[in-house]
XYZ file of N, CA, C and O in Angstrom:
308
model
N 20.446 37.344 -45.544
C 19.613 36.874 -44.455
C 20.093 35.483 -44.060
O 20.495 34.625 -44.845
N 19.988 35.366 -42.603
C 21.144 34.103 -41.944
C 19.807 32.813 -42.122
O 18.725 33.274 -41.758
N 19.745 31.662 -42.499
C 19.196 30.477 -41.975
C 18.280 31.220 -40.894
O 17.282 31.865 -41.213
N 18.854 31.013 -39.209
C 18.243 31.479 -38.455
C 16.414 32.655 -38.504
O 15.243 32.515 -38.153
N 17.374 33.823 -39.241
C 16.101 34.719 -39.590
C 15.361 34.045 -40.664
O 14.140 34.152 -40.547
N 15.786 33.363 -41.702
C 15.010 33.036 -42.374
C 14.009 31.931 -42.250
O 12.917 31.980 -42.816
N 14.424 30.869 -41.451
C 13.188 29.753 -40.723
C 11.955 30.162 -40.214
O 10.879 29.608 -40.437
N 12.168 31.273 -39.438
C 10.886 31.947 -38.789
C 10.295 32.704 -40.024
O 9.077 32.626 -40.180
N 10.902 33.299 -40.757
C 9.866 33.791 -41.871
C 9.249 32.819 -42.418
O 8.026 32.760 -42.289
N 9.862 31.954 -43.062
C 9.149 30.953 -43.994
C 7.894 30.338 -43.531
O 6.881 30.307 -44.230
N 7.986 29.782 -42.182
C 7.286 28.869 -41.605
C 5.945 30.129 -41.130
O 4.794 29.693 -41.117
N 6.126 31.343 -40.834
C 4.776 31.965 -40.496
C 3.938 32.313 -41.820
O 2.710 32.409 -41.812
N 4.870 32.520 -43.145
C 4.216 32.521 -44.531
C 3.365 31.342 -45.033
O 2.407 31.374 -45.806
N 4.034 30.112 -44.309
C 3.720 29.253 -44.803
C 2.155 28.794 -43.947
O 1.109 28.258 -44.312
N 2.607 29.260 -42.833
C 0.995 28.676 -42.215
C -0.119 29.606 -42.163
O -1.195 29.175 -41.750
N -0.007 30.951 -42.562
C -0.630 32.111 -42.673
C -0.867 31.841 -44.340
O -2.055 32.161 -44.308
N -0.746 31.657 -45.101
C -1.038 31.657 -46.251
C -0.468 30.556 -46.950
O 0.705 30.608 -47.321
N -1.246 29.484 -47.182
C -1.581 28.125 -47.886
C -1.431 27.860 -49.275
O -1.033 26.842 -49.841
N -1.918 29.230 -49.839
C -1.519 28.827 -51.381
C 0.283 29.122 -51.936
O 0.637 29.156 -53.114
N 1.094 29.286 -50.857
C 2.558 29.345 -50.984
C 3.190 28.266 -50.520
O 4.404 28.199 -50.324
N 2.146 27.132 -50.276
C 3.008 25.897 -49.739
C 3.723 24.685 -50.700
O 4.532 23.785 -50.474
N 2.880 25.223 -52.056
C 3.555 24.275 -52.949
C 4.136 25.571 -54.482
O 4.082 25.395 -55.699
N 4.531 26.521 -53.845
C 4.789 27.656 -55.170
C 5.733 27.857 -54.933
O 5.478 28.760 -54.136
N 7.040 27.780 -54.923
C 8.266 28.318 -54.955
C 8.586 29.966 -55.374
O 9.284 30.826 -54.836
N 7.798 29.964 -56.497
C 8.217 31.343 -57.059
C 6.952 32.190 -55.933
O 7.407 33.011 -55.137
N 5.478 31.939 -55.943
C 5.460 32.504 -54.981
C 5.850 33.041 -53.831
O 5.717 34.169 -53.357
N 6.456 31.866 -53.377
C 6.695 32.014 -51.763
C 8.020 32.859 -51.897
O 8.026 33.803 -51.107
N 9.434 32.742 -52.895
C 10.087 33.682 -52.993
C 9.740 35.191 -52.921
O 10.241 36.000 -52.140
N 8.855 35.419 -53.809
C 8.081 37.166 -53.945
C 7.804 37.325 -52.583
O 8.298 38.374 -52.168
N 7.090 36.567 -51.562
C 6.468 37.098 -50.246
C 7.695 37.313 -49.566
O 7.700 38.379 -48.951
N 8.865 36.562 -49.466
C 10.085 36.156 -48.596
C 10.570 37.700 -48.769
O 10.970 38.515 -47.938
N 10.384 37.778 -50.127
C 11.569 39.174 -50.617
C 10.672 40.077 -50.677
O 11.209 41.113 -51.069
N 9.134 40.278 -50.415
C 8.345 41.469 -49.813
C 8.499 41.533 -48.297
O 8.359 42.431 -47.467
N 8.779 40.474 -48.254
C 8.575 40.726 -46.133
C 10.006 41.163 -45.941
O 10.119 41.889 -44.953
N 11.174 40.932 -46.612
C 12.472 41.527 -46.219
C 12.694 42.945 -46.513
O 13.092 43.701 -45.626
N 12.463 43.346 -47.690
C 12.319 44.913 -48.661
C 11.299 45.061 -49.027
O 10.750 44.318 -49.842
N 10.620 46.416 -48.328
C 8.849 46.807 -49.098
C 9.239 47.066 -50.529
O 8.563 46.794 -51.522
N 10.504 47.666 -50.490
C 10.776 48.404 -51.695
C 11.158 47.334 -53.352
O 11.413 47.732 -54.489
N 11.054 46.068 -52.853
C 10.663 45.128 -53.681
C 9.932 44.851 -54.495
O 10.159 43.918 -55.265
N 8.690 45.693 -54.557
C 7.722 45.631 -55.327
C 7.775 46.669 -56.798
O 7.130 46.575 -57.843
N 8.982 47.811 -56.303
C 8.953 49.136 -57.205
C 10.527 48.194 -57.875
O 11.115 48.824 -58.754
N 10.903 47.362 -57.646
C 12.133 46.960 -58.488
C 11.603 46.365 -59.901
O 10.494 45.926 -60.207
N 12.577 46.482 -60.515
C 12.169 46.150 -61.916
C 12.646 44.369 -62.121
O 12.017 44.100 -61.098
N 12.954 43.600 -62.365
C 12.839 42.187 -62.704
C 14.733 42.420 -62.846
O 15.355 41.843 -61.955
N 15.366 42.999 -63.613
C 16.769 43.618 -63.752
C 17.808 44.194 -62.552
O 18.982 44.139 -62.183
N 16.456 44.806 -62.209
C 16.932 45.637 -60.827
C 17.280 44.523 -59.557
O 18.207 44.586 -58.749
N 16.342 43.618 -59.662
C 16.369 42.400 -58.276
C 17.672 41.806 -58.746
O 18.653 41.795 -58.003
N 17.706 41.198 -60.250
C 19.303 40.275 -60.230
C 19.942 41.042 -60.144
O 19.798 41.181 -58.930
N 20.750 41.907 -60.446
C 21.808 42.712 -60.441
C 21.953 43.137 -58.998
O 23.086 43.282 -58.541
N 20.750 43.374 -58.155
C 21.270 43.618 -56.323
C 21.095 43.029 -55.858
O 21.210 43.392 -54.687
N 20.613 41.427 -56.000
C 20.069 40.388 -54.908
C 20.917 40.232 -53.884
O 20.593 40.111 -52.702
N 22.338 40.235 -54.463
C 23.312 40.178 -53.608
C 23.553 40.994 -52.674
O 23.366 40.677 -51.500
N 24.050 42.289 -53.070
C 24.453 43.443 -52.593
C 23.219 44.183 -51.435
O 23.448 45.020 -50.563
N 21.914 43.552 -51.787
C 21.433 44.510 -50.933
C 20.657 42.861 -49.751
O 19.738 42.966 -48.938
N 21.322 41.745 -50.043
C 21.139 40.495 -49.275
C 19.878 39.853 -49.181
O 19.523 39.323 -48.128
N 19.058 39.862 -50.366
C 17.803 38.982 -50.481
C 18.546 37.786 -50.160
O 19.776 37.746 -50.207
N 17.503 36.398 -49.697
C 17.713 35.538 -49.599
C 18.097 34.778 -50.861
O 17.685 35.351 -51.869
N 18.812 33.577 -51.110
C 18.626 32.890 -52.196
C 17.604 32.131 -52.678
O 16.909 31.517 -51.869
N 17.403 32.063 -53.733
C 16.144 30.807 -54.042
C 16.020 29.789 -53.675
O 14.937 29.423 -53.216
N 17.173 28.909 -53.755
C 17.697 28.110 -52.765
C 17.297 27.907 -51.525
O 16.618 26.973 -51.099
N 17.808 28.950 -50.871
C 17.435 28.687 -49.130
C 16.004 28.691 -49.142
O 15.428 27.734 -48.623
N 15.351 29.607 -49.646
C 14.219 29.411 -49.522
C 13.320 28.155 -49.737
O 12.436 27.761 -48.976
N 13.566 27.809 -50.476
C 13.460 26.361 -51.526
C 13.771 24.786 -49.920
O 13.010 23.932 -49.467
N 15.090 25.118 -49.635
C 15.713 24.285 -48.419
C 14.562 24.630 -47.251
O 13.962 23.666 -46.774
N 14.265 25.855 -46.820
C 13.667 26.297 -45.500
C 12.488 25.873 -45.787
O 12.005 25.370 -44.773
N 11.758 25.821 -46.692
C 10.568 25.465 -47.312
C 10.419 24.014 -46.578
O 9.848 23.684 -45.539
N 11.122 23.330 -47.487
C 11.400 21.416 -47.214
C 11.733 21.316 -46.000
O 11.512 20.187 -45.562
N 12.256 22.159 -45.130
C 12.874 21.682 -43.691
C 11.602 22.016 -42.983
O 11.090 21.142 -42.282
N 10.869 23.536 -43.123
C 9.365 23.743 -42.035
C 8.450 22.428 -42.522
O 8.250 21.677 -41.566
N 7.871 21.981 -43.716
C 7.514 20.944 -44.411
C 7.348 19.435 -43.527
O 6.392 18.751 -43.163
N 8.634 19.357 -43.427
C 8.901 18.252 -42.978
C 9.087 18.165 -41.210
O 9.198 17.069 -40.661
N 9.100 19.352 -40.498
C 9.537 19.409 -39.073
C 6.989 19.659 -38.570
O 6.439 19.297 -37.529
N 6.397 20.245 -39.639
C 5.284 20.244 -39.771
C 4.276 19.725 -40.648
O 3.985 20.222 -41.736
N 3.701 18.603 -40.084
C 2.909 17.894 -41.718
C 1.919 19.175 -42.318
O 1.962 19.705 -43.429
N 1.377 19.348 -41.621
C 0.309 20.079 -41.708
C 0.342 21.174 -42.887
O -0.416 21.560 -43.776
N 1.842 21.509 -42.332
C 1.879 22.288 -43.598
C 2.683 21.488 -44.780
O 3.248 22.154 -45.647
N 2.716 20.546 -44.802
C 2.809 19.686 -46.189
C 2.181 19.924 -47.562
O 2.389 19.132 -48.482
């Protein structure tokens, strides 16, 4: 998932639901439910071994897109 697609996700998670504004690991799980439903039937093994291959975002970006909506919106601070 490009930057681009991923800004608009973050930032509607983030203002639609408040208790993901300071959870990282939360807000990852929603990022990677809103990309693959089929995310939820993966096993913890199953996600590392395809994160790549089937193009979840990184933790990282998410983590970055987080701090960039954050900071471009106090509100959601």
């Amino acid at each position: 998932m490009k930057r681009g697609q991923l800004f608009p996700v973050v930032m509607e998670l983030l203002m639609n639901y408040p208790d993901l504004r300071d959870d990282d690991n939360a807000l990852e799980i929603a990022v990677c439910r809103r990309y693959n439903p089929c995310f939820d039937r993966m096993t913890a093994s199953e996600f590392v071994a395809s994160r790549d291959r089937m193009g979840f975002p990184s933790r990282e970006s998410i983590g970055r897109i987080r701090r960039l909506v954050q900071q471009e919106i106090d509100e959601l601070g």
